[in-house]
């Protein structure tokens, strides 16, 4: 459901018309709209935004851990329309129990490394990603260092284990 403050926004209105069940909420701060999107619709929404609303640039993908809330994670997509000089933020909620969402790397190639970083730091998997593996941490690293329940000093290592 599109909030009243976004009904005048042409991009938000176009999304609401095209995907009435995909937009679950939103708000605007500093003239930059944020739309909450159902995770199952993220790829279709992104394809529409790129092809029909000129959001040709994916500025970034990140995540927020709202531990102990459920759903726990918020995946954030930062979009930019160069032709129209507007920005848009999309957010999807992902539960800890089903910690995955569809990859948008088929829409924007730049999503590849952003999704790998979110996977590496938060443990959120991206279905359909062409090469989902760690990008910042060593390949044998255990855990997700940006999760709020990750130990502040990392897992204890004992020299006696050698």
PDB file of C-alpha atoms in Angstrom:
ATOM      1  CA  UNK A   1       0.000   0.000   0.000  1.00  0.00           C
ATOM      2  CA  UNK A   2       1.393   3.331  -1.053  1.00  0.00           C
ATOM      3  CA  UNK A   3       1.371   5.978   1.719  1.00  0.00           C
ATOM      4  CA  UNK A   4      -0.323   9.324   1.039  1.00  0.00           C
ATOM      5  CA  UNK A   5       2.955  11.270   0.955  1.00  0.00           C
ATOM      6  CA  UNK A   6       4.143   9.166  -2.022  1.00  0.00           C
ATOM      7  CA  UNK A   7       0.952   9.184  -4.097  1.00  0.00           C
ATOM      8  CA  UNK A   8       2.163  12.323  -5.916  1.00  0.00           C
ATOM      9  CA  UNK A   9       5.489  10.665  -6.797  1.00  0.00           C
ATOM     10  CA  UNK A  10       5.364   9.517 -10.434  1.00  0.00           C
ATOM     11  CA  UNK A  11       7.704   6.529  -9.941  1.00  0.00           C
ATOM     12  CA  UNK A  12       5.880   5.285  -6.848  1.00  0.00           C
ATOM     13  CA  UNK A  13       2.509   5.689  -8.561  1.00  0.00           C
ATOM     14  CA  UNK A  14       3.718   3.826 -11.656  1.00  0.00           C
ATOM     15  CA  UNK A  15       4.999   0.976  -9.470  1.00  0.00           C
ATOM     16  CA  UNK A  16       1.747   0.819  -7.513  1.00  0.00           C
ATOM     17  CA  UNK A  17      -0.239   0.675 -10.754  1.00  0.00           C
ATOM     18  CA  UNK A  18       1.963  -1.978 -12.387  1.00  0.00           C
ATOM     19  CA  UNK A  19       2.576  -4.117  -9.262  1.00  0.00           C
ATOM     20  CA  UNK A  20      -0.270  -3.452  -6.815  1.00  0.00           C
ATOM     21  CA  UNK A  21       0.776  -6.227  -4.400  1.00  0.00           C
ATOM     22  CA  UNK A  22       4.522  -5.537  -4.553  1.00  0.00           C
ATOM     23  CA  UNK A  23       4.614  -2.184  -2.762  1.00  0.00           C
ATOM     24  CA  UNK A  24       4.023  -2.816   0.941  1.00  0.00           C
ATOM     25  CA  UNK A  25       4.781   0.671   2.230  1.00  0.00           C
ATOM     26  CA  UNK A  26       7.143   3.579   2.024  1.00  0.00           C
ATOM     27  CA  UNK A  27       8.077   7.091   3.042  1.00  0.00           C
ATOM     28  CA  UNK A  28       9.997  10.105   1.757  1.00  0.00           C
ATOM     29  CA  UNK A  29      12.832  11.919   3.464  1.00  0.00           C
ATOM     30  CA  UNK A  30      14.728  14.855   1.969  1.00  0.00           C
ATOM     31  CA  UNK A  31      12.853  14.417  -1.320  1.00  0.00           C
ATOM     32  CA  UNK A  32      14.174  10.864  -1.694  1.00  0.00           C
ATOM     33  CA  UNK A  33      11.447   8.217  -1.728  1.00  0.00           C
ATOM     34  CA  UNK A  34      11.832   4.851  -0.038  1.00  0.00           C
ATOM     35  CA  UNK A  35       9.547   2.001  -1.071  1.00  0.00           C
ATOM     36  CA  UNK A  36       9.144  -1.272   0.790  1.00  0.00           C
ATOM     37  CA  UNK A  37       8.879  -4.093  -1.736  1.00  0.00           C
ATOM     38  CA  UNK A  38       7.694  -7.661  -1.218  1.00  0.00           C
ATOM     39  CA  UNK A  39      10.836  -9.828  -1.574  1.00  0.00           C
ATOM     40  CA  UNK A  40       9.130 -12.124  -4.080  1.00  0.00           C
ATOM     41  CA  UNK A  41       8.657  -9.168  -6.464  1.00  0.00           C
ATOM     42  CA  UNK A  42      12.085  -7.524  -6.246  1.00  0.00           C
ATOM     43  CA  UNK A  43      13.400  -8.751  -9.614  1.00  0.00           C
ATOM     44  CA  UNK A  44      10.254  -7.795 -11.550  1.00  0.00           C
ATOM     45  CA  UNK A  45      10.137  -4.385  -9.851  1.00  0.00           C
ATOM     46  CA  UNK A  46      13.802  -3.740 -10.652  1.00  0.00           C
ATOM     47  CA  UNK A  47      13.365  -4.784 -14.292  1.00  0.00           C
ATOM     48  CA  UNK A  48      10.422  -2.386 -14.592  1.00  0.00           C
ATOM     49  CA  UNK A  49      12.344   0.454 -12.943  1.00  0.00           C
ATOM     50  CA  UNK A  50      15.318   0.002 -15.238  1.00  0.00           C
ATOM     51  CA  UNK A  51      13.416  -0.492 -18.502  1.00  0.00           C
ATOM     52  CA  UNK A  52      10.468   1.850 -18.064  1.00  0.00           C
ATOM     53  CA  UNK A  53      11.537   4.384 -15.428  1.00  0.00           C
ATOM     54  CA  UNK A  54      15.176   4.882 -16.549  1.00  0.00           C
ATOM     55  CA  UNK A  55      16.872   3.730 -13.333  1.00  0.00           C
ATOM     56  CA  UNK A  56      19.915   2.521 -15.234  1.00  0.00           C
ATOM     57  CA  UNK A  57      22.343   2.846 -12.318  1.00  0.00           C
ATOM     58  CA  UNK A  58      22.418   0.647  -9.253  1.00  0.00           C
ATOM     59  CA  UNK A  59      24.396   2.725  -6.740  1.00  0.00           C
ATOM     60  CA  UNK A  60      24.581   0.008  -4.128  1.00  0.00           C
ATOM     61  CA  UNK A  61      23.028  -2.828  -2.190  1.00  0.00           C
ATOM     62  CA  UNK A  62      23.450  -3.174   1.537  1.00  0.00           C
ATOM     63  CA  UNK A  63      21.629  -4.649   4.504  1.00  0.00           C
ATOM     64  CA  UNK A  64      20.620  -3.727   8.031  1.00  0.00           C
ATOM     65  CA  UNK A  65      20.388  -6.207  10.904  1.00  0.00           C
ATOM     66  CA  UNK A  66      17.453  -5.335  13.174  1.00  0.00           C
ATOM     67  CA  UNK A  67      18.174  -8.184  15.635  1.00  0.00           C
ATOM     68  CA  UNK A  68      16.108  -9.345  17.575  1.00  0.00           C
ATOM     69  CA  UNK A  69      13.215  -8.158  15.376  1.00  0.00           C
ATOM     70  CA  UNK A  70      11.457 -10.552  13.020  1.00  0.00           C
ATOM     71  CA  UNK A  71      11.908 -10.256  10.099  1.00  0.00           C
ATOM     72  CA  UNK A  72      15.467  -9.548  11.058  1.00  0.00           C
ATOM     73  CA  UNK A  73      17.137  -8.173   7.938  1.00  0.00           C
ATOM     74  CA  UNK A  74      16.382  -5.279   5.658  1.00  0.00           C
ATOM     75  CA  UNK A  75      18.015  -5.480   2.218  1.00  0.00           C
ATOM     76  CA  UNK A  76      18.420  -1.978   0.757  1.00  0.00           C
ATOM     77  CA  UNK A  77      18.756  -1.165  -2.965  1.00  0.00           C
ATOM     78  CA  UNK A  78      19.955   2.306  -3.981  1.00  0.00           C
ATOM     79  CA  UNK A  79      18.869   3.280  -7.504  1.00  0.00           C
ATOM     80  CA  UNK A  80      19.684   6.321  -9.619  1.00  0.00           C
ATOM     81  CA  UNK A  81      18.084   7.595 -12.810  1.00  0.00           C
ATOM     82  CA  UNK A  82      20.734   9.635 -14.569  1.00  0.00           C
ATOM     83  CA  UNK A  83      18.367  10.934 -17.269  1.00  0.00           C
ATOM     84  CA  UNK A  84      15.775  12.093 -14.768  1.00  0.00           C
ATOM     85  CA  UNK A  85      18.288  12.986 -12.009  1.00  0.00           C
ATOM     86  CA  UNK A  86      16.293  11.206  -9.319  1.00  0.00           C
ATOM     87  CA  UNK A  87      17.154   8.594  -6.731  1.00  0.00           C
ATOM     88  CA  UNK A  88      15.047   5.816  -5.274  1.00  0.00           C
ATOM     89  CA  UNK A  89      15.584   3.506  -2.333  1.00  0.00           C
ATOM     90  CA  UNK A  90      13.966   0.056  -2.255  1.00  0.00           C
ATOM     91  CA  UNK A  91      13.850  -2.058   0.882  1.00  0.00           C
ATOM     92  CA  UNK A  92      12.925  -5.711   1.351  1.00  0.00           C
ATOM     93  CA  UNK A  93      12.491  -7.514   4.654  1.00  0.00           C
ATOM     94  CA  UNK A  94      14.174 -10.923   4.938  1.00  0.00           C
ATOM     95  CA  UNK A  95      13.571 -13.303   7.840  1.00  0.00           C
ATOM     96  CA  UNK A  96      16.439 -15.036   9.600  1.00  0.00           C
ATOM     97  CA  UNK A  97      14.778 -18.428   9.123  1.00  0.00           C
ATOM     98  CA  UNK A  98      14.632 -17.995   5.318  1.00  0.00           C
ATOM     99  CA  UNK A  99      17.680 -15.816   4.858  1.00  0.00           C
ATOM    100  CA  UNK A 100      17.634 -15.409   1.084  1.00  0.00           C
ATOM    101  CA  UNK A 101      16.232 -13.220  -1.658  1.00  0.00           C
ATOM    102  CA  UNK A 102      16.362 -13.308  -5.463  1.00  0.00           C
ATOM    103  CA  UNK A 103      19.426 -11.819  -7.143  1.00  0.00           C
ATOM    104  CA  UNK A 104      19.083  -8.689  -9.280  1.00  0.00           C
ATOM    105  CA  UNK A 105      22.433  -9.307 -10.990  1.00  0.00           C
ATOM    106  CA  UNK A 106      20.480 -10.201 -14.139  1.00  0.00           C
ATOM    107  CA  UNK A 107      19.072  -6.658 -14.145  1.00  0.00           C
ATOM    108  CA  UNK A 108      22.246  -4.732 -13.262  1.00  0.00           C
ATOM    109  CA  UNK A 109      25.640  -6.406 -13.626  1.00  0.00           C
ATOM    110  CA  UNK A 110      26.946  -4.163 -10.845  1.00  0.00           C
ATOM    111  CA  UNK A 111      24.737  -6.066  -8.381  1.00  0.00           C
ATOM    112  CA  UNK A 112      27.162  -8.989  -8.542  1.00  0.00           C
ATOM    113  CA  UNK A 113      29.752  -7.649  -6.106  1.00  0.00           C
ATOM    114  CA  UNK A 114      27.227  -5.784  -3.941  1.00  0.00           C
ATOM    115  CA  UNK A 115      25.294  -9.021  -3.394  1.00  0.00           C
ATOM    116  CA  UNK A 116      28.500 -10.915  -2.664  1.00  0.00           C
ATOM    117  CA  UNK A 117      29.394  -8.328  -0.025  1.00  0.00           C
ATOM    118  CA  UNK A 118      25.972  -8.596   1.655  1.00  0.00           C
ATOM    119  CA  UNK A 119      26.283 -12.383   1.550  1.00  0.00           C
ATOM    120  CA  UNK A 120      29.761 -12.221   3.077  1.00  0.00           C
ATOM    121  CA  UNK A 121      28.979  -9.710   5.828  1.00  0.00           C
ATOM    122  CA  UNK A 122      25.357 -10.636   6.741  1.00  0.00           C
ATOM    123  CA  UNK A 123      24.909 -14.211   5.493  1.00  0.00           C
ATOM    124  CA  UNK A 124      21.959 -13.307   3.241  1.00  0.00           C
ATOM    125  CA  UNK A 125      21.960 -15.554   0.164  1.00  0.00           C
ATOM    126  CA  UNK A 126      20.919 -14.311  -3.272  1.00  0.00           C
ATOM    127  CA  UNK A 127      19.070 -16.968  -5.296  1.00  0.00           C
ATOM    128  CA  UNK A 128      20.226 -17.137  -8.907  1.00  0.00           C
ATOM    129  CA  UNK A 129      23.477 -15.267  -8.294  1.00  0.00           C
ATOM    130  CA  UNK A 130      26.114 -16.406 -10.823  1.00  0.00           C
ATOM    131  CA  UNK A 131      29.052 -16.578  -8.365  1.00  0.00           C
ATOM    132  CA  UNK A 132      27.919 -16.289  -4.751  1.00  0.00           C
ATOM    133  CA  UNK A 133      31.064 -16.624  -2.643  1.00  0.00           C
ATOM    134  CA  UNK A 134      32.909 -14.529  -0.087  1.00  0.00           C
ATOM    135  CA  UNK A 135      34.434 -11.308  -1.375  1.00  0.00           C
ATOM    136  CA  UNK A 136      35.941  -9.603   1.711  1.00  0.00           C
ATOM    137  CA  UNK A 137      36.579 -12.326   4.279  1.00  0.00           C
ATOM    138  CA  UNK A 138      38.804 -15.382   3.768  1.00  0.00           C
ATOM    139  CA  UNK A 139      37.009 -18.310   2.143  1.00  0.00           C
ATOM    140  CA  UNK A 140      37.341 -20.418   5.315  1.00  0.00           C
ATOM    141  CA  UNK A 141      35.852 -17.684   7.569  1.00  0.00           C
ATOM    142  CA  UNK A 142      32.984 -18.818   9.769  1.00  0.00           C
ATOM    143  CA  UNK A 143      30.071 -16.544  10.503  1.00  0.00           C
ATOM    144  CA  UNK A 144      28.816 -13.174   9.307  1.00  0.00           C
ATOM    145  CA  UNK A 145      30.756 -10.304  10.909  1.00  0.00           C
ATOM    146  CA  UNK A 146      28.124  -7.572  10.497  1.00  0.00           C
ATOM    147  CA  UNK A 147      25.356  -9.515  12.202  1.00  0.00           C
ATOM    148  CA  UNK A 148      24.566  -8.023  15.584  1.00  0.00           C
ATOM    149  CA  UNK A 149      24.935 -11.383  17.313  1.00  0.00           C
ATOM    150  CA  UNK A 150      28.461 -11.904  15.962  1.00  0.00           C
ATOM    151  CA  UNK A 151      31.011 -11.721  18.839  1.00  0.00           C
ATOM    152  CA  UNK A 152      32.642  -8.285  19.015  1.00  0.00           C
ATOM    153  CA  UNK A 153      36.144  -9.756  19.159  1.00  0.00           C
ATOM    154  CA  UNK A 154      35.380 -12.635  16.808  1.00  0.00           C
ATOM    155  CA  UNK A 155      35.314 -16.252  17.752  1.00  0.00           C
ATOM    156  CA  UNK A 156      37.970 -17.267  20.272  1.00  0.00           C
ATOM    157  CA  UNK A 157      40.918 -19.122  18.856  1.00  0.00           C
ATOM    158  CA  UNK A 158      42.983 -21.383  21.043  1.00  0.00           C
ATOM    159  CA  UNK A 159      46.612 -22.116  20.226  1.00  0.00           C
ATOM    160  CA  UNK A 160      46.158 -25.436  21.983  1.00  0.00           C
ATOM    161  CA  UNK A 161      43.899 -26.538  19.112  1.00  0.00           C
ATOM    162  CA  UNK A 162      46.882 -26.742  16.765  1.00  0.00           C
TER     163      UNK A 162
END
